[in-house]
CSV table of C-alpha atoms in Angstrom, one decimal:
chain,number,residue,atom,x,y,z
A,1,MET,CA,24.3,242.7,86.9
A,2,PHE,CA,25.7,240.0,84.7
A,3,SER,CA,23.9,236.7,85.2
A,4,GLY,CA,23.9,233.5,83.3
A,5,ALA,CA,24.7,229.8,83.2
A,6,GLN,CA,26.7,227.1,81.5
A,7,VAL,CA,24.2,224.3,81.0
A,8,SER,CA,24.6,220.7,79.8
A,9,LEU,CA,22.0,217.9,79.4
A,10,TYR,CA,23.0,214.2,79.6
A,11,PRO,CA,20.4,211.8,78.3
A,12,MET,CA,21.6,208.2,79.1
A,13,THR,CA,20.4,206.7,75.8
A,14,ASP,CA,21.7,205.9,72.3
A,15,GLY,CA,19.2,208.5,71.1
A,16,PHE,CA,20.7,211.3,73.2
A,17,VAL,CA,21.1,213.7,70.3
A,18,ASP,CA,17.3,213.7,69.6
A,19,VAL,CA,16.4,214.1,73.3
A,20,ILE,CA,18.8,217.1,73.5
A,21,LEU,CA,17.4,218.7,70.3
A,22,ASP,CA,13.8,218.3,71.5
A,23,ALA,CA,14.7,219.8,74.8
A,24,VAL,CA,16.4,222.8,73.2
A,25,ARG,CA,13.2,223.5,71.3
A,26,ALA,CA,11.3,223.4,74.6
A,27,MET,CA,13.3,226.4,75.6
A,28,ASP,CA,12.0,228.5,72.7
A,29,PRO,CA,9.5,230.6,74.8
A,30,PHE,CA,12.4,232.0,76.8
A,31,ALA,CA,15.1,232.1,74.2
A,32,GLU,CA,14.4,235.7,73.0
A,33,LYS,CA,15.2,236.9,76.5
A,34,LEU,CA,18.6,235.1,76.5
A,35,ARG,CA,21.9,235.2,74.7
A,36,ILE,CA,22.6,231.6,73.9
A,37,GLU,CA,26.0,230.1,72.6
A,38,THR,CA,26.7,226.4,72.3
A,39,ASP,CA,30.0,224.4,72.1
A,40,ASP,CA,30.8,220.7,72.6
A,41,VAL,CA,30.7,220.9,76.4
A,42,SER,CA,27.9,223.2,77.4
A,43,THR,CA,25.4,225.9,76.4
A,44,LEU,CA,25.9,229.4,77.7
A,45,MET,CA,22.7,231.3,78.5
A,46,VAL,CA,23.0,234.9,79.6
A,47,GLY,CA,20.0,236.9,80.7
A,48,PRO,CA,17.7,237.8,83.5
A,49,HIS,CA,17.4,235.2,86.3
A,50,GLU,CA,13.7,234.4,85.7
A,51,ALA,CA,14.3,233.5,82.1
A,52,LEU,CA,17.5,231.5,83.0
A,53,PHE,CA,15.7,229.2,85.4
A,54,ASP,CA,12.5,228.9,83.3
A,55,ALA,CA,14.7,227.8,80.3
A,56,MET,CA,16.6,225.3,82.4
A,57,HIS,CA,13.4,223.9,83.8
A,58,ALA,CA,11.9,223.6,80.3
A,59,LEU,CA,15.0,221.8,79.2
A,60,PHE,CA,14.9,219.4,82.1
A,61,ASP,CA,11.1,218.6,81.8
A,62,SER,CA,11.4,217.9,78.1
A,63,ALA,CA,14.1,215.3,78.8
A,64,ALA,CA,12.4,213.9,81.9
A,65,ALA,CA,9.2,213.4,80.0
A,66,THR,CA,10.9,211.0,77.6
A,67,GLY,CA,11.2,208.5,80.4
A,68,HIS,CA,15.0,208.1,79.8
A,69,HIS,CA,17.4,208.6,82.6
A,70,ALA,CA,18.7,212.1,82.0
A,71,VAL,CA,20.7,214.6,84.0
A,72,LEU,CA,21.0,218.4,83.7
A,73,HIS,CA,24.1,220.1,85.0
A,74,ALA,CA,24.5,223.9,85.3
A,75,THR,CA,27.1,226.3,86.6
A,76,VAL,CA,25.0,229.4,87.3
A,77,SER,CA,26.6,232.7,88.2
A,78,ARG,CA,25.7,236.3,88.9
A,79,GLY,CA,27.8,239.3,89.8
A,80,CYS,CA,31.1,237.6,88.9
A,81,PRO,CA,33.8,240.4,89.0
A,82,GLY,CA,35.5,238.9,86.0
A,83,GLU,CA,32.5,239.3,83.7
A,84,PRO,CA,31.6,242.4,81.7
A,85,ASP,CA,28.1,243.7,82.4
A,86,ASP,CA,25.3,243.0,79.8
A,87,PRO,CA,22.1,245.1,79.4
A,88,ILE,CA,20.1,241.9,78.7
A,89,CYS,CA,20.6,241.0,82.4
A,90,ALA,CA,19.4,244.2,84.0
A,91,GLY,CA,16.9,243.8,86.9
A,92,PRO,CA,16.0,244.5,90.5
A,93,LEU,CA,19.0,242.7,92.0
A,94,ASP,CA,21.1,245.6,90.7
A,95,ALA,CA,19.5,247.9,93.3
A,96,GLY,CA,21.8,246.2,95.8
A,97,THR,CA,19.6,245.9,98.9
A,98,PHE,CA,18.7,242.7,100.7
A,99,GLY,CA,16.4,242.4,103.7
A,100,PRO,CA,17.2,240.3,106.8
A,101,LEU,CA,17.9,236.6,106.2
A,102,GLU,CA,14.6,235.5,107.8
A,103,GLU,CA,12.5,237.8,105.6
A,104,ARG,CA,14.3,236.5,102.5
A,105,GLN,CA,13.7,232.9,103.6
A,106,GLN,CA,9.9,233.6,103.9
A,107,GLN,CA,9.8,235.3,100.5
A,108,ALA,CA,11.6,232.4,98.9
A,109,MET,CA,9.2,229.9,100.5
A,110,THR,CA,6.2,231.8,99.2
A,111,GLU,CA,7.5,231.7,95.7
A,112,VAL,CA,8.2,228.0,95.8
A,113,ARG,CA,4.7,227.2,97.2
A,114,GLN,CA,3.0,229.3,94.5
A,115,THR,CA,4.7,227.4,91.7
A,116,PRO,CA,2.3,225.1,89.8
A,117,ALA,CA,3.4,221.4,89.8
A,118,SER,CA,4.8,219.8,86.6
A,119,GLY,CA,4.0,216.3,87.7
A,120,LEU,CA,7.6,215.3,86.9
A,121,ARG,CA,9.9,214.2,89.7
A,122,ALA,CA,13.4,215.7,90.1
A,123,ASP,CA,16.2,214.5,92.3
A,124,GLY,CA,19.3,216.6,92.5
A,125,GLN,CA,21.9,218.4,94.5
A,126,PHE,CA,23.6,221.8,94.5
A,127,SER,CA,26.3,223.8,96.1
A,128,LEU,CA,26.0,227.6,96.8
A,129,TYR,CA,29.2,229.7,96.7
A,130,VAL,CA,29.6,233.3,97.7
A,131,PRO,CA,33.2,233.8,96.6
A,132,GLY,CA,35.1,236.7,98.0
A,133,ALA,CA,32.7,237.4,100.9
A,134,THR,CA,33.1,236.6,104.6
A,135,ILE,CA,29.3,236.1,104.9
A,136,HIS,CA,29.7,232.8,102.9
A,137,MET,CA,28.8,230.2,105.5
A,138,ASP,CA,25.9,232.2,107.2
A,139,GLU,CA,24.2,232.6,103.8
A,140,VAL,CA,24.8,228.9,102.9
A,141,TYR,CA,23.2,227.7,106.2
A,142,GLY,CA,20.4,230.2,105.8
A,143,CYS,CA,19.7,228.9,102.3
A,144,ILE,CA,19.7,225.3,103.6
A,145,ASP,CA,17.1,226.3,106.3
A,146,PHE,CA,14.9,227.7,103.5
A,147,LEU,CA,15.1,224.5,101.5
A,148,LYS,CA,14.1,222.4,104.5
A,149,GLN,CA,11.1,224.6,105.1
A,150,ALA,CA,10.2,224.7,101.4
A,151,GLY,CA,9.7,220.9,101.3
A,152,VAL,CA,12.4,220.1,98.7
A,153,PHE,CA,15.2,219.2,101.1
A,154,ALA,CA,16.2,215.5,100.7
A,155,LYS,CA,19.4,215.3,102.8
A,156,SER,CA,22.6,216.9,103.7
A,157,LYS,CA,25.6,215.5,101.7
A,158,ASN,CA,29.3,216.4,101.9
A,159,PHE,CA,29.9,219.5,99.7
A,160,CYS,CA,26.3,219.9,98.6
A,161,THR,CA,22.6,219.6,99.6
A,162,LYS,CA,20.4,217.0,98.0
A,163,LEU,CA,16.9,218.0,96.8
A,164,SER,CA,13.9,216.0,95.8
A,165,GLY,CA,10.4,216.8,94.7
A,166,ASP,CA,8.2,218.0,91.8
A,167,SER,CA,10.5,219.5,89.2
A,168,SER,CA,8.7,222.9,89.4
A,169,ALA,CA,9.4,223.2,93.1
A,170,VAL,CA,13.0,222.0,92.8
A,171,PHE,CA,13.8,224.5,90.0
A,172,GLU,CA,12.0,227.4,91.7
A,173,ALA,CA,13.8,226.6,95.0
A,174,LEU,CA,17.1,226.8,93.1
A,175,HIS,CA,16.0,230.1,91.5
A,176,GLN,CA,15.2,231.5,94.9
A,177,ALA,CA,18.6,230.2,96.3
A,178,PHE,CA,20.2,232.1,93.5
A,179,ILE,CA,18.5,235.5,93.9
A,180,ARG,CA,17.9,235.7,97.7
A,181,PHE,CA,21.1,234.5,99.3
A,182,GLY,CA,24.7,235.7,99.1
A,183,SER,CA,25.0,239.5,98.7
A,184,PRO,CA,22.5,241.4,96.5
A,185,ALA,CA,24.9,242.8,94.0
A,186,GLY,CA,27.8,240.5,94.8
A,187,HIS,CA,29.1,237.3,93.2
A,188,VAL,CA,27.0,234.2,93.8
A,189,ALA,CA,27.6,230.8,92.0
A,190,LEU,CA,25.6,227.6,92.0
A,191,ASP,CA,26.8,224.1,90.9
A,192,ILE,CA,23.5,222.3,90.1
A,193,THR,CA,22.9,218.7,89.2
A,194,ILE,CA,19.3,217.5,88.6
A,195,SER,CA,18.4,213.9,87.7
A,196,ALA,CA,15.3,212.4,86.1
A,197,ASN,CA,14.3,208.7,86.0
A,198,SER,CA,17.3,207.3,87.7
A,199,PRO,CA,17.2,203.5,87.7
A,200,SER,CA,18.7,203.6,91.2
A,201,LEU,CA,15.3,204.9,92.5
A,202,LYS,CA,13.3,202.0,90.9
A,203,LYS,CA,15.1,199.2,92.8
B,1,MET,CA,42.2,218.8,106.1
B,2,PHE,CA,38.9,217.3,104.8
B,3,SER,CA,39.0,216.8,101.1
B,4,GLY,CA,36.7,214.9,98.8
B,5,ALA,CA,34.4,215.0,95.8
B,6,GLN,CA,30.9,214.2,94.7
B,7,VAL,CA,31.4,212.5,91.3
B,8,SER,CA,28.9,211.4,88.6
B,9,LEU,CA,29.5,209.7,85.3
B,10,TYR,CA,27.1,210.1,82.4
B,11,PRO,CA,27.6,207.6,79.5
B,12,MET,CA,25.2,208.7,76.7
B,13,THR,CA,24.2,205.1,75.7
B,14,ASP,CA,21.4,202.6,76.4
B,15,GLY,CA,24.1,200.5,78.1
B,16,PHE,CA,25.0,203.2,80.6
B,17,VAL,CA,24.8,201.0,83.6
B,18,ASP,CA,27.5,198.6,82.3
B,19,VAL,CA,29.8,201.5,81.3
B,20,ILE,CA,29.4,202.9,84.9
B,21,LEU,CA,30.0,199.5,86.6
B,22,ASP,CA,33.2,198.9,84.5
B,23,ALA,CA,34.4,202.4,85.3
B,24,VAL,CA,33.8,201.9,89.0
B,25,ARG,CA,35.9,198.7,88.9
B,26,ALA,CA,38.7,200.7,87.2
B,27,MET,CA,39.0,202.8,90.4
B,28,ASP,CA,39.8,199.7,92.5
B,29,PRO,CA,43.6,200.5,92.8
B,30,PHE,CA,42.7,203.7,94.6
B,31,ALA,CA,39.6,202.6,96.5
B,32,GLU,CA,41.4,201.5,99.7
B,33,LYS,CA,42.7,205.0,100.2
B,34,LEU,CA,39.1,206.5,99.9
B,35,ARG,CA,35.9,206.4,101.7
B,36,ILE,CA,33.2,205.8,99.0
B,37,GLU,CA,29.4,206.2,99.3
B,38,THR,CA,27.0,206.1,96.4
B,39,ASP,CA,23.4,207.3,96.0
B,40,ASP,CA,21.2,207.9,93.0
B,41,VAL,CA,22.8,211.3,92.1
B,42,SER,CA,26.5,211.0,92.8
B,43,THR,CA,29.3,209.1,94.5
B,44,LEU,CA,31.1,210.6,97.4
B,45,MET,CA,34.8,210.0,97.6
B,46,VAL,CA,36.7,211.3,100.7
B,47,GLY,CA,40.4,211.0,101.0
B,48,PRO,CA,43.8,212.4,100.1
B,49,HIS,CA,43.9,214.6,97.0
B,50,GLU,CA,46.3,212.3,95.0
B,51,ALA,CA,43.9,209.3,95.3
B,52,LEU,CA,40.9,211.5,94.6
B,53,PHE,CA,42.2,212.7,91.2
B,54,ASP,CA,43.7,209.3,90.3
B,55,ALA,CA,40.3,207.7,91.0
B,56,MET,CA,38.4,210.3,88.9
B,57,HIS,CA,40.9,209.9,86.1
B,58,ALA,CA,40.6,206.1,86.1
B,59,LEU,CA,36.8,206.4,86.0
B,60,PHE,CA,36.9,208.8,83.1
B,61,ASP,CA,39.5,206.8,81.1
B,62,SER,CA,37.5,203.6,81.5
B,63,ALA,CA,34.3,205.3,80.1
B,64,ALA,CA,36.3,207.2,77.4
B,65,ALA,CA,37.9,204.0,76.1
B,66,THR,CA,34.5,202.5,75.3
B,67,GLY,CA,34.1,205.0,72.5
B,68,HIS,CA,30.8,206.2,73.8
B,69,HIS,CA,30.1,209.9,74.4
B,70,ALA,CA,30.5,210.1,78.2
B,71,VAL,CA,30.8,213.0,80.7
B,72,LEU,CA,32.3,213.1,84.2
B,73,HIS,CA,31.1,215.8,86.6
B,74,ALA,CA,32.7,216.4,90.0
B,75,THR,CA,32.2,218.9,92.8
B,76,VAL,CA,35.6,218.8,94.5
B,77,SER,CA,36.2,220.4,97.8
B,78,ARG,CA,38.9,220.9,100.5
B,79,GLY,CA,38.9,222.7,103.8
B,80,CYS,CA,35.2,223.4,103.8
B,81,PRO,CA,34.4,224.9,107.2
B,82,GLY,CA,31.1,223.0,107.3
B,83,GLU,CA,32.8,219.6,107.1
B,84,PRO,CA,34.2,217.5,110.0
B,85,ASP,CA,37.9,216.6,109.7
B,86,ASP,CA,38.7,213.0,108.7
B,87,PRO,CA,42.1,211.3,109.3
B,88,ILE,CA,41.9,209.6,105.9
B,89,CYS,CA,42.6,213.0,104.3
B,90,ALA,CA,45.7,214.0,106.3
B,91,GLY,CA,48.6,215.3,104.2
B,92,PRO,CA,51.0,218.2,103.5
B,93,LEU,CA,48.4,220.8,102.7
B,94,ASP,CA,47.6,220.8,106.5
B,95,ALA,CA,50.9,222.4,107.1
B,96,GLY,CA,49.2,225.6,105.9
B,97,THR,CA,52.0,227.3,104.0
B,98,PHE,CA,52.1,228.4,100.3
B,99,GLY,CA,54.9,229.9,98.3
B,100,PRO,CA,54.4,232.9,96.0
B,101,LEU,CA,51.9,232.5,93.1
B,102,GLU,CA,54.7,232.3,90.5
B,103,GLU,CA,56.5,229.5,92.3
B,104,ARG,CA,53.2,227.5,92.6
B,105,GLN,CA,52.5,228.0,88.9
B,106,GLN,CA,56.0,226.6,88.1
B,107,GLN,CA,55.5,223.6,90.4
B,108,ALA,CA,52.1,222.9,88.9
B,109,MET,CA,53.4,223.0,85.4
B,110,THR,CA,56.3,220.6,86.2
B,111,GLU,CA,53.8,218.1,87.6
B,112,VAL,CA,51.6,218.3,84.5
B,113,ARG,CA,54.6,217.9,82.1
B,114,GLN,CA,55.8,214.8,84.0
B,115,THR,CA,52.5,213.0,83.8
B,116,PRO,CA,52.6,210.1,81.2
B,117,ALA,CA,50.0,210.4,78.5
B,118,SER,CA,46.9,208.2,78.4
B,119,GLY,CA,46.3,208.5,74.6
B,120,LEU,CA,42.7,209.5,75.4
B,121,ARG,CA,41.4,212.9,74.6
B,122,ALA,CA,39.5,214.9,77.2
B,123,ASP,CA,37.5,218.2,76.6
B,124,GLY,CA,36.1,219.9,79.6
B,125,GLN,CA,35.7,223.0,81.7
B,126,PHE,CA,36.0,224.0,85.3
B,127,SER,CA,35.4,226.8,87.8
B,128,LEU,CA,37.6,227.4,90.8
B,129,TYR,CA,36.0,228.9,93.9
B,130,VAL,CA,37.8,230.3,97.0
B,131,PRO,CA,34.8,231.0,99.2
B,132,GLY,CA,35.1,233.3,102.1
B,133,ALA,CA,38.5,234.8,101.0
B,134,THR,CA,39.3,238.2,99.5
B,135,ILE,CA,42.1,236.6,97.5
B,136,HIS,CA,39.5,234.9,95.3
B,137,MET,CA,40.0,236.6,91.9
B,138,ASP,CA,43.9,236.8,92.2
B,139,GLU,CA,44.1,233.1,92.7
B,140,VAL,CA,41.6,232.4,89.9
B,141,TYR,CA,43.6,234.5,87.4
B,142,GLY,CA,46.8,232.9,88.6
B,143,CYS,CA,45.4,229.5,88.1
B,144,ILE,CA,44.2,230.3,84.6
B,145,ASP,CA,47.7,231.6,83.7
B,146,PHE,CA,49.1,228.3,84.9
B,147,LEU,CA,46.7,226.4,82.6
B,148,LYS,CA,47.7,228.4,79.6
B,149,GLN,CA,51.4,227.7,80.2
B,150,ALA,CA,50.7,224.0,80.9
B,151,GLY,CA,49.2,223.4,77.4
B,152,VAL,CA,45.7,222.3,78.4
B,153,PHE,CA,43.9,225.7,78.1
B,154,ALA,CA,41.3,225.7,75.3
B,155,LYS,CA,39.5,229.0,75.8
B,156,SER,CA,38.0,231.4,78.3
B,157,LYS,CA,34.2,231.0,78.7
B,158,ASN,CA,31.8,232.8,80.9
B,159,PHE,CA,31.9,231.4,84.4
B,160,CYS,CA,34.5,228.8,83.6
B,161,THR,CA,37.7,227.9,81.7
B,162,LYS,CA,37.6,225.3,78.9
B,163,LEU,CA,40.4,222.7,78.8
B,164,SER,CA,41.5,220.3,76.1
B,165,GLY,CA,44.2,217.7,75.8
B,166,ASP,CA,45.3,214.2,76.8
B,167,SER,CA,43.2,213.1,79.7
B,168,SER,CA,46.3,212.6,81.9
B,169,ALA,CA,47.4,216.2,81.4
B,170,VAL,CA,43.8,217.5,81.9
B,171,PHE,CA,43.3,215.6,85.2
B,172,GLU,CA,46.7,216.4,86.5
B,173,ALA,CA,46.1,220.1,85.7
B,174,LEU,CA,42.9,220.0,87.6
B,175,HIS,CA,44.7,218.3,90.5
B,176,GLN,CA,47.3,221.0,90.6
B,177,ALA,CA,44.6,223.7,90.4
B,178,PHE,CA,43.0,222.1,93.4
B,179,ILE,CA,46.1,221.9,95.6
B,180,ARG,CA,48.2,224.9,94.6
B,181,PHE,CA,45.7,227.8,94.4
B,182,GLY,CA,43.4,229.4,96.9
B,183,SER,CA,44.7,229.4,100.5
B,184,PRO,CA,46.7,226.4,101.7
B,185,ALA,CA,44.5,225.3,104.6
B,186,GLY,CA,41.4,227.2,103.4
B,187,HIS,CA,38.3,226.3,101.6
B,188,VAL,CA,38.7,225.6,97.8
B,189,ALA,CA,36.0,224.1,95.6
B,190,LEU,CA,36.1,223.0,91.9
B,191,ASP,CA,33.1,222.5,89.6
B,192,ILE,CA,34.6,220.1,87.0
B,193,THR,CA,33.0,218.8,83.7
B,194,ILE,CA,35.1,216.5,81.5
B,195,SER,CA,33.7,215.1,78.2
B,196,ALA,CA,34.9,212.2,76.0
B,197,ASN,CA,34.0,211.4,72.4
B,198,SER,CA,31.5,214.2,71.9
B,199,PRO,CA,29.9,213.9,68.5
B,200,SER,CA,30.1,217.8,68.2
B,201,LEU,CA,33.9,217.4,67.7
B,202,LYS,CA,33.5,214.9,64.9
B,203,LYS,CA,31.6,217.2,62.6
C-alpha cells in the first residue's frame, strides 16, 4: 500500500538553512528505505511506515537539540486512491485485516511504552482523517482514547488533538495512530505539527 | 455551521516574535468577526469563512512583506461532526444546497479572477479532505480542475496540490476550495501550507 509524507521543517532562526541541512543528515540511517524528493515547500518521503516515522523523528530531534524554536509539519498518507502503488511501501498493512478497536488501542499503547525516551520535549497537535469511509468519527474517537491512555494527550482542541511529552513517545504515538486506526488497507491521512523549544512555554 | 482554523505562522528569523506580533495586528480588521484563542502551537480562529480567509491572508501578507522566509500553516475545517455549532459562523452554507460541480467551478473561478492582486508572491500546497463521504475523490478532482483553470495550479504532488501565484489569488482559491467543494453542510477539512520568500526559489 502506498504510504508517505510531505514534510517541512521550520527553524525560527536566521541560521535556518544550516539547521535544516543538519537535520536532513540525521535522517541518513533511514534514507535508503525511502524515496525522497525535495522542492521549495516540502520534502516527499515515500516508503514503509516505520522508516517514515523514524526519519521524521530524527529530523525533529536534530532541530530540537539545537535549542532553537523549530516546528515540523507533515501531511502523512496511506492508501490514497489517487496514488499509484510503490513496491518500496509493501508491508503487513496490505493484508487488510484489523482487530477490534480495543485490541488495537492496547497494541498501540504497548508500542508507545516500549519506546526509549529521547530526553527532548515535543509539543504538537494532529488531525486524523479517514476520507471516504463512514467509520470516520468512531476511529477518530478511538484514536483519541488511545492517546489519553498512552500519556501523550495534552488537550482537546477544535479540529485537532494536542500532544505533549518526550519526542520519542509523541512520534511513536503518531506512528501508531497512522497504522492502527482507520481501515487497514484504506485511505488514512494525518495533518501533524510538532513544536520544539517554543518561547511561549518558557514564560 | 461551525467553521474555523488552527493557524500557525513560522518566520525563519531570529526576530520571529516581532514578525508574528506585527502579523497578528494586521488581522485586526477581521478580528471582531472571529473568536480567537492562542496557545504555544497554534491560534484558533472560529467564524464565518470570509473573515477566516481574509484574516489568514492578512497574516501571511504582513509576514511576506518583511522579506523574511516565512510559512503559514492552517488546518481549516467546516461542518465537523465533533464540533458544537456556534452562532458566529452562521451563513449561506447552512442552507445545504450545492449546484453541479461544473457550475461551482465556474463560480469559484470568477471569485478568484475578481480578487485584486497584493503584489506578493505565495507558493504553497494543500490537501482537501471530505471525511465520511463517498464523494471524496470526485470532489477532490473537481477542485483540482478548478485550480488549474484559475491560474494558481503549480503542479500535482503526492498527497497534495502545489499552488503558486499572487497571494490574493492563492488565498481566494483556497477559500473557494473550502466553500464550493465537498458537501454543502458536510464536513470539509483543508491542510494548507503557504510559503513566502523561500531561498530555494532564488537559486
